[in-house]
């Protein structure tokens, strides 16, 4: 087996301390299971949930496209930044041409409403990182 | 005899046999002492096997409840340590495998960026490495993963792992070999790509 694998396994699988709350959890009496609801209660609830889920799917399908294209925390993981013209990226720095661990994420912002794009990638020649972010985008 | 504990949770008095006898007699302090002696071991195995702290807490709780309720049946045919290892191993293997999080790296990175005290760059690289290794381990079959965890988390020898799992040392060696080869195959491209950028 490789030396690096032995080293990585020893490091990442090392023994750890149990959280303080474990004994308290053992002291808590187990909550008794509630008896299952009778069928005449379950069916109307299931029907209501199905209706709500259908309505939600219809609402999502009819929602206008736009910033919603970005999920809450999208990620691009690639050996190179996405092949888009630099001008199309509203970031405050130039991304490196090649990086071993490029990550991009969007963070939702409440005030003003919008999101911020952020990118981090290690610099190949130094121990540092490129870090940059965009202004709040709508 | 009371089982006195220091602030660090170390048992200061009582041998294993006395501790077990006191637990079998229903001594509450003895249960606490037994817990303090083995809590890190039980939690570590559960955490390294599942990769999820919440799941590890559930497994640890389940294992200790089984230990406390089953201690009267413990006859000392194996060591208490082996008995506890078997409990936690069975709890881990019995647990239904839950869906892994889709984007663990992004979650970790986002948490790091939110934490003003951490250096995003160092944490990114560190979490990247951790996540790569953990993902590779999580993809191993449960039987192979457990052998790896017992070997690297607990540092058990082959014959000890065999005793816990109820198989031969040869089977343990074979499983370890398969697990190593699989991990090497999955992690080698990433390790080459990282070339010298370890933090």
PDB file of N, CA and C in Angstrom, chain B residues 10-87:
ATOM      1  N   UNK B  10     -11.752  10.321  33.837  1.00  0.00           N
ATOM      2  CA  UNK B  10     -10.939   9.120  33.992  1.00  0.00           C
ATOM      3  C   UNK B  10     -11.448   8.323  35.184  1.00  0.00           C
ATOM      4  N   UNK B  11     -11.468   7.026  35.001  1.00  0.00           N
ATOM      5  CA  UNK B  11     -11.856   6.191  36.130  1.00  0.00           C
ATOM      6  C   UNK B  11     -10.639   6.019  37.023  1.00  0.00           C
ATOM      7  N   UNK B  12     -10.815   6.359  38.284  1.00  0.00           N
ATOM      8  CA  UNK B  12      -9.676   6.314  39.185  1.00  0.00           C
ATOM      9  C   UNK B  12      -9.636   5.025  39.981  1.00  0.00           C
ATOM     10  N   UNK B  13     -10.772   4.406  40.168  1.00  0.00           N
ATOM     11  CA  UNK B  13     -10.808   3.174  40.948  1.00  0.00           C
ATOM     12  C   UNK B  13     -11.651   2.135  40.202  1.00  0.00           C
ATOM     13  N   UNK B  14     -11.385   0.917  40.526  1.00  0.00           N
ATOM     14  CA  UNK B  14     -12.242  -0.135  39.982  1.00  0.00           C
ATOM     15  C   UNK B  14     -11.648  -0.798  38.778  1.00  0.00           C
ATOM     16  N   UNK B  15     -11.503  -2.108  38.839  1.00  0.00           N
ATOM     17  CA  UNK B  15     -11.030  -2.842  37.676  1.00  0.00           C
ATOM     18  C   UNK B  15     -12.225  -3.119  36.775  1.00  0.00           C
ATOM     19  N   UNK B  16     -11.925  -3.649  35.595  1.00  0.00           N
ATOM     20  CA  UNK B  16     -12.998  -3.921  34.642  1.00  0.00           C
ATOM     21  C   UNK B  16     -14.016  -4.899  35.217  1.00  0.00           C
ATOM     22  N   UNK B  17     -13.497  -5.925  35.893  1.00  0.00           N
ATOM     23  CA  UNK B  17     -14.410  -6.943  36.424  1.00  0.00           C
ATOM     24  C   UNK B  17     -15.333  -6.342  37.489  1.00  0.00           C
ATOM     25  N   UNK B  18     -14.736  -5.520  38.359  1.00  0.00           N
ATOM     26  CA  UNK B  18     -15.536  -4.880  39.408  1.00  0.00           C
ATOM     27  C   UNK B  18     -16.562  -3.931  38.802  1.00  0.00           C
ATOM     28  N   UNK B  19     -16.109  -3.255  37.755  1.00  0.00           N
ATOM     29  CA  UNK B  19     -16.995  -2.302  37.079  1.00  0.00           C
ATOM     30  C   UNK B  19     -18.208  -3.029  36.485  1.00  0.00           C
ATOM     31  N   UNK B  20     -17.923  -4.148  35.811  1.00  0.00           N
ATOM     32  CA  UNK B  20     -19.009  -4.924  35.218  1.00  0.00           C
ATOM     33  C   UNK B  20     -19.946  -5.444  36.308  1.00  0.00           C
ATOM     34  N   UNK B  21     -19.358  -5.946  37.407  1.00  0.00           N
ATOM     35  CA  UNK B  21     -20.173  -6.482  38.507  1.00  0.00           C
ATOM     36  C   UNK B  21     -21.066  -5.382  39.079  1.00  0.00           C
ATOM     37  N   UNK B  22     -20.501  -4.187  39.226  1.00  0.00           N
ATOM     38  CA  UNK B  22     -21.285  -3.077  39.769  1.00  0.00           C
ATOM     39  C   UNK B  22     -22.413  -2.694  38.812  1.00  0.00           C
ATOM     40  N   UNK B  23     -22.112  -2.701  37.505  1.00  0.00           N
ATOM     41  CA  UNK B  23     -23.155  -2.403  36.505  1.00  0.00           C
ATOM     42  C   UNK B  23     -24.254  -3.466  36.574  1.00  0.00           C
ATOM     43  N   UNK B  24     -23.821  -4.718  36.705  1.00  0.00           N
ATOM     44  CA  UNK B  24     -24.809  -5.812  36.763  1.00  0.00           C
ATOM     45  C   UNK B  24     -25.683  -5.703  38.008  1.00  0.00           C
ATOM     46  N   UNK B  25     -25.130  -5.059  39.045  1.00  0.00           N
ATOM     47  CA  UNK B  25     -25.905  -4.862  40.272  1.00  0.00           C
ATOM     48  C   UNK B  25     -26.752  -3.590  40.193  1.00  0.00           C
ATOM     49  N   UNK B  26     -26.625  -2.873  39.072  1.00  0.00           N
ATOM     50  CA  UNK B  26     -27.452  -1.679  38.863  1.00  0.00           C
ATOM     51  C   UNK B  26     -26.882  -0.401  39.448  1.00  0.00           C
ATOM     52  N   UNK B  27     -25.563  -0.378  39.711  1.00  0.00           N
ATOM     53  CA  UNK B  27     -24.909   0.815  40.261  1.00  0.00           C
ATOM     54  C   UNK B  27     -24.831   1.913  39.188  1.00  0.00           C
ATOM     55  N   UNK B  28     -25.497   3.018  39.452  1.00  0.00           N
ATOM     56  CA  UNK B  28     -25.578   4.107  38.481  1.00  0.00           C
ATOM     57  C   UNK B  28     -24.200   4.735  38.190  1.00  0.00           C
ATOM     58  N   UNK B  29     -23.390   4.878  39.263  1.00  0.00           N
ATOM     59  CA  UNK B  29     -22.048   5.444  39.081  1.00  0.00           C
ATOM     60  C   UNK B  29     -21.189   4.544  38.200  1.00  0.00           C
ATOM     61  N   UNK B  30     -21.403   3.247  38.341  1.00  0.00           N
ATOM     62  CA  UNK B  30     -20.628   2.305  37.528  1.00  0.00           C
ATOM     63  C   UNK B  30     -20.987   2.437  36.049  1.00  0.00           C
ATOM     64  N   UNK B  31     -22.286   2.654  35.785  1.00  0.00           N
ATOM     65  CA  UNK B  31     -22.698   2.871  34.387  1.00  0.00           C
ATOM     66  C   UNK B  31     -22.001   4.109  33.820  1.00  0.00           C
ATOM     67  N   UNK B  32     -21.959   5.161  34.644  1.00  0.00           N
ATOM     68  CA  UNK B  32     -21.327   6.399  34.184  1.00  0.00           C
ATOM     69  C   UNK B  32     -19.837   6.174  33.931  1.00  0.00           C
ATOM     70  N   UNK B  33     -19.205   5.425  34.837  1.00  0.00           N
ATOM     71  CA  UNK B  33     -17.777   5.141  34.689  1.00  0.00           C
ATOM     72  C   UNK B  33     -17.515   4.323  33.421  1.00  0.00           C
ATOM     73  N   UNK B  34     -18.380   3.362  33.179  1.00  0.00           N
ATOM     74  CA  UNK B  34     -18.250   2.530  31.973  1.00  0.00           C
ATOM     75  C   UNK B  34     -18.406   3.395  30.715  1.00  0.00           C
ATOM     76  N   UNK B  35     -19.363   4.290  30.775  1.00  0.00           N
ATOM     77  CA  UNK B  35     -19.600   5.207  29.659  1.00  0.00           C
ATOM     78  C   UNK B  35     -18.364   6.072  29.409  1.00  0.00           C
ATOM     79  N   UNK B  36     -17.820   6.658  30.484  1.00  0.00           N
ATOM     80  CA  UNK B  36     -16.662   7.538  30.333  1.00  0.00           C
ATOM     81  C   UNK B  36     -15.462   6.788  29.760  1.00  0.00           C
ATOM     82  N   UNK B  37     -15.342   5.521  30.131  1.00  0.00           N
ATOM     83  CA  UNK B  37     -14.212   4.719  29.647  1.00  0.00           C
ATOM     84  C   UNK B  37     -14.291   4.450  28.151  1.00  0.00           C
ATOM     85  N   UNK B  38     -15.511   4.279  27.643  1.00  0.00           N
ATOM     86  CA  UNK B  38     -15.650   3.783  26.270  1.00  0.00           C
ATOM     87  C   UNK B  38     -16.340   4.745  25.314  1.00  0.00           C
ATOM     88  N   UNK B  39     -16.764   5.920  25.781  1.00  0.00           N
ATOM     89  CA  UNK B  39     -17.565   6.812  24.930  1.00  0.00           C
ATOM     90  C   UNK B  39     -16.809   7.264  23.668  1.00  0.00           C
ATOM     91  N   UNK B  40     -15.525   7.619  23.828  1.00  0.00           N
ATOM     92  CA  UNK B  40     -14.775   8.099  22.662  1.00  0.00           C
ATOM     93  C   UNK B  40     -14.589   6.991  21.629  1.00  0.00           C
ATOM     94  N   UNK B  41     -14.339   5.789  22.130  1.00  0.00           N
ATOM     95  CA  UNK B  41     -14.138   4.638  21.241  1.00  0.00           C
ATOM     96  C   UNK B  41     -15.416   4.370  20.426  1.00  0.00           C
ATOM     97  N   UNK B  42     -16.545   4.336  21.131  1.00  0.00           N
ATOM     98  CA  UNK B  42     -17.820   4.026  20.471  1.00  0.00           C
ATOM     99  C   UNK B  42     -18.188   5.131  19.472  1.00  0.00           C
ATOM    100  N   UNK B  43     -18.046   6.377  19.904  1.00  0.00           N
ATOM    101  CA  UNK B  43     -18.420   7.486  19.022  1.00  0.00           C
ATOM    102  C   UNK B  43     -17.486   7.556  17.804  1.00  0.00           C
ATOM    103  N   UNK B  44     -16.192   7.355  18.035  1.00  0.00           N
ATOM    104  CA  UNK B  44     -15.230   7.448  16.923  1.00  0.00           C
ATOM    105  C   UNK B  44     -15.532   6.418  15.840  1.00  0.00           C
ATOM    106  N   UNK B  45     -15.791   5.192  16.260  1.00  0.00           N
ATOM    107  CA  UNK B  45     -16.083   4.142  15.266  1.00  0.00           C
ATOM    108  C   UNK B  45     -17.340   4.518  14.485  1.00  0.00           C
ATOM    109  N   UNK B  46     -18.364   4.965  15.215  1.00  0.00           N
ATOM    110  CA  UNK B  46     -19.623   5.315  14.550  1.00  0.00           C
ATOM    111  C   UNK B  46     -19.429   6.492  13.594  1.00  0.00           C
ATOM    112  N   UNK B  47     -18.659   7.486  14.028  1.00  0.00           N
ATOM    113  CA  UNK B  47     -18.455   8.673  13.186  1.00  0.00           C
ATOM    114  C   UNK B  47     -17.639   8.331  11.946  1.00  0.00           C
ATOM    115  N   UNK B  48     -16.575   7.578  12.131  1.00  0.00           N
ATOM    116  CA  UNK B  48     -15.731   7.253  10.968  1.00  0.00           C
ATOM    117  C   UNK B  48     -16.456   6.307  10.016  1.00  0.00           C
ATOM    118  N   UNK B  49     -17.352   5.499  10.541  1.00  0.00           N
ATOM    119  CA  UNK B  49     -18.082   4.573   9.667  1.00  0.00           C
ATOM    120  C   UNK B  49     -19.159   5.310   8.873  1.00  0.00           C
ATOM    121  N   UNK B  50     -19.909   6.196   9.549  1.00  0.00           N
ATOM    122  CA  UNK B  50     -21.031   6.868   8.870  1.00  0.00           C
ATOM    123  C   UNK B  50     -20.606   8.167   8.195  1.00  0.00           C
ATOM    124  N   UNK B  51     -19.616   8.857   8.779  1.00  0.00           N
ATOM    125  CA  UNK B  51     -19.209  10.152   8.230  1.00  0.00           C
ATOM    126  C   UNK B  51     -20.133  11.282   8.646  1.00  0.00           C
ATOM    127  N   UNK B  52     -21.154  10.995   9.420  1.00  0.00           N
ATOM    128  CA  UNK B  52     -22.133  12.017   9.813  1.00  0.00           C
ATOM    129  C   UNK B  52     -22.243  12.069  11.338  1.00  0.00           C
ATOM    130  N   UNK B  53     -21.946  13.234  11.953  1.00  0.00           N
ATOM    131  CA  UNK B  53     -22.022  13.317  13.426  1.00  0.00           C
ATOM    132  C   UNK B  53     -23.396  12.953  13.982  1.00  0.00           C
ATOM    133  N   UNK B  54     -24.467  13.350  13.306  1.00  0.00           N
ATOM    134  CA  UNK B  54     -25.809  13.043  13.831  1.00  0.00           C
ATOM    135  C   UNK B  54     -26.050  11.532  13.837  1.00  0.00           C
ATOM    136  N   UNK B  55     -25.644  10.864  12.761  1.00  0.00           N
ATOM    137  CA  UNK B  55     -25.789   9.406  12.691  1.00  0.00           C
ATOM    138  C   UNK B  55     -24.919   8.736  13.752  1.00  0.00           C
ATOM    139  N   UNK B  56     -23.709   9.301  13.942  1.00  0.00           N
ATOM    140  CA  UNK B  56     -22.793   8.726  14.925  1.00  0.00           C
ATOM    141  C   UNK B  56     -23.385   8.826  16.332  1.00  0.00           C
ATOM    142  N   UNK B  57     -24.035   9.943  16.627  1.00  0.00           N
ATOM    143  CA  UNK B  57     -24.682  10.104  17.943  1.00  0.00           C
ATOM    144  C   UNK B  57     -25.778   9.056  18.122  1.00  0.00           C
ATOM    145  N   UNK B  58     -26.567   8.848  17.076  1.00  0.00           N
ATOM    146  CA  UNK B  58     -27.646   7.848  17.151  1.00  0.00           C
ATOM    147  C   UNK B  58     -27.069   6.457  17.424  1.00  0.00           C
ATOM    148  N   UNK B  59     -26.001   6.130  16.687  1.00  0.00           N
ATOM    149  CA  UNK B  59     -25.395   4.803  16.838  1.00  0.00           C
ATOM    150  C   UNK B  59     -24.777   4.645  18.225  1.00  0.00           C
ATOM    151  N   UNK B  60     -24.098   5.708  18.685  1.00  0.00           N
ATOM    152  CA  UNK B  60     -23.483   5.643  20.021  1.00  0.00           C
ATOM    153  C   UNK B  60     -24.562   5.468  21.090  1.00  0.00           C
ATOM    154  N   UNK B  61     -25.646   6.212  20.946  1.00  0.00           N
ATOM    155  CA  UNK B  61     -26.741   6.095  21.913  1.00  0.00           C
ATOM    156  C   UNK B  61     -27.302   4.669  21.900  1.00  0.00           C
ATOM    157  N   UNK B  62     -27.535   4.171  20.709  1.00  0.00           N
ATOM    158  CA  UNK B  62     -28.079   2.825  20.552  1.00  0.00           C
ATOM    159  C   UNK B  62     -27.139   1.781  21.168  1.00  0.00           C
ATOM    160  N   UNK B  63     -25.836   1.956  20.922  1.00  0.00           N
ATOM    161  CA  UNK B  63     -24.857   0.982  21.424  1.00  0.00           C
ATOM    162  C   UNK B  63     -24.819   0.986  22.942  1.00  0.00           C
ATOM    163  N   UNK B  64     -24.815   2.178  23.540  1.00  0.00           N
ATOM    164  CA  UNK B  64     -24.748   2.236  25.004  1.00  0.00           C
ATOM    165  C   UNK B  64     -26.041   1.738  25.650  1.00  0.00           C
ATOM    166  N   UNK B  65     -27.167   2.025  25.020  1.00  0.00           N
ATOM    167  CA  UNK B  65     -28.422   1.510  25.585  1.00  0.00           C
ATOM    168  C   UNK B  65     -28.426  -0.019  25.558  1.00  0.00           C
ATOM    169  N   UNK B  66     -27.906  -0.574  24.448  1.00  0.00           N
ATOM    170  CA  UNK B  66     -27.813  -2.042  24.365  1.00  0.00           C
ATOM    171  C   UNK B  66     -26.828  -2.571  25.409  1.00  0.00           C
ATOM    172  N   UNK B  67     -25.732  -1.838  25.590  1.00  0.00           N
ATOM    173  CA  UNK B  67     -24.729  -2.265  26.572  1.00  0.00           C
ATOM    174  C   UNK B  67     -25.326  -2.262  27.978  1.00  0.00           C
ATOM    175  N   UNK B  68     -25.989  -1.167  28.332  1.00  0.00           N
ATOM    176  CA  UNK B  68     -26.540  -1.057  29.687  1.00  0.00           C
ATOM    177  C   UNK B  68     -27.646  -2.088  29.927  1.00  0.00           C
ATOM    178  N   UNK B  69     -28.461  -2.315  28.897  1.00  0.00           N
ATOM    179  CA  UNK B  69     -29.561  -3.267  29.104  1.00  0.00           C
ATOM    180  C   UNK B  69     -29.062  -4.718  29.017  1.00  0.00           C
ATOM    181  N   UNK B  70     -27.925  -4.924  28.333  1.00  0.00           N
ATOM    182  CA  UNK B  70     -27.460  -6.297  28.149  1.00  0.00           C
ATOM    183  C   UNK B  70     -26.293  -6.685  29.050  1.00  0.00           C
ATOM    184  N   UNK B  71     -25.895  -5.765  29.922  1.00  0.00           N
ATOM    185  CA  UNK B  71     -24.701  -6.029  30.736  1.00  0.00           C
ATOM    186  C   UNK B  71     -24.908  -7.211  31.684  1.00  0.00           C
ATOM    187  N   UNK B  72     -26.157  -7.472  32.082  1.00  0.00           N
ATOM    188  CA  UNK B  72     -26.429  -8.605  32.967  1.00  0.00           C
ATOM    189  C   UNK B  72     -26.114  -9.934  32.267  1.00  0.00           C
ATOM    190  N   UNK B  73     -26.240  -9.916  30.930  1.00  0.00           N
ATOM    191  CA  UNK B  73     -25.982 -11.166  30.193  1.00  0.00           C
ATOM    192  C   UNK B  73     -24.488 -11.349  29.882  1.00  0.00           C
ATOM    193  N   UNK B  74     -23.673 -10.327  30.186  1.00  0.00           N
ATOM    194  CA  UNK B  74     -22.244 -10.421  29.889  1.00  0.00           C
ATOM    195  C   UNK B  74     -21.594 -11.400  30.873  1.00  0.00           C
ATOM    196  N   UNK B  75     -21.015 -12.488  30.328  1.00  0.00           N
ATOM    197  CA  UNK B  75     -20.463 -13.540  31.184  1.00  0.00           C
ATOM    198  C   UNK B  75     -18.930 -13.535  31.194  1.00  0.00           C
ATOM    199  N   UNK B  76     -18.362 -12.657  30.424  1.00  0.00           N
ATOM    200  CA  UNK B  76     -16.903 -12.567  30.433  1.00  0.00           C
ATOM    201  C   UNK B  76     -16.208 -13.583  29.549  1.00  0.00           C
ATOM    202  N   UNK B  77     -16.945 -14.165  28.579  1.00  0.00           N
ATOM    203  CA  UNK B  77     -16.297 -15.109  27.652  1.00  0.00           C
ATOM    204  C   UNK B  77     -15.305 -14.371  26.743  1.00  0.00           C
ATOM    205  N   UNK B  78     -15.600 -13.118  26.454  1.00  0.00           N
ATOM    206  CA  UNK B  78     -14.642 -12.265  25.737  1.00  0.00           C
ATOM    207  C   UNK B  78     -14.403 -11.058  26.634  1.00  0.00           C
ATOM    208  N   UNK B  79     -13.443 -10.220  26.245  1.00  0.00           N
ATOM    209  CA  UNK B  79     -13.197  -9.033  27.066  1.00  0.00           C
ATOM    210  C   UNK B  79     -14.361  -8.063  26.900  1.00  0.00           C
ATOM    211  N   UNK B  80     -14.520  -7.187  27.872  1.00  0.00           N
ATOM    212  CA  UNK B  80     -15.595  -6.194  27.793  1.00  0.00           C
ATOM    213  C   UNK B  80     -15.406  -5.317  26.554  1.00  0.00           C
ATOM    214  N   UNK B  81     -14.138  -5.018  26.257  1.00  0.00           N
ATOM    215  CA  UNK B  81     -13.819  -4.187  25.094  1.00  0.00           C
ATOM    216  C   UNK B  81     -14.341  -4.834  23.810  1.00  0.00           C
ATOM    217  N   UNK B  82     -14.091  -6.131  23.679  1.00  0.00           N
ATOM    218  CA  UNK B  82     -14.564  -6.852  22.495  1.00  0.00           C
ATOM    219  C   UNK B  82     -16.092  -6.836  22.439  1.00  0.00           C
ATOM    220  N   UNK B  83     -16.716  -7.045  23.605  1.00  0.00           N
ATOM    221  CA  UNK B  83     -18.177  -7.020  23.709  1.00  0.00           C
ATOM    222  C   UNK B  83     -18.716  -5.673  23.198  1.00  0.00           C
ATOM    223  N   UNK B  84     -18.052  -4.582  23.612  1.00  0.00           N
ATOM    224  CA  UNK B  84     -18.493  -3.240  23.207  1.00  0.00           C
ATOM    225  C   UNK B  84     -18.227  -3.017  21.719  1.00  0.00           C
ATOM    226  N   UNK B  85     -17.063  -3.461  21.263  1.00  0.00           N
ATOM    227  CA  UNK B  85     -16.771  -3.346  19.825  1.00  0.00           C
ATOM    228  C   UNK B  85     -17.873  -4.023  18.998  1.00  0.00           C
ATOM    229  N   UNK B  86     -18.275  -5.216  19.434  1.00  0.00           N
ATOM    230  CA  UNK B  86     -19.300  -5.959  18.673  1.00  0.00           C
ATOM    231  C   UNK B  86     -20.622  -5.200  18.660  1.00  0.00           C
ATOM    232  N   UNK B  87     -20.949  -4.601  19.811  1.00  0.00           N
ATOM    233  CA  UNK B  87     -22.207  -3.847  19.872  1.00  0.00           C
ATOM    234  C   UNK B  87     -22.213  -2.693  18.880  1.00  0.00           C
TER     235      UNK B  87
END
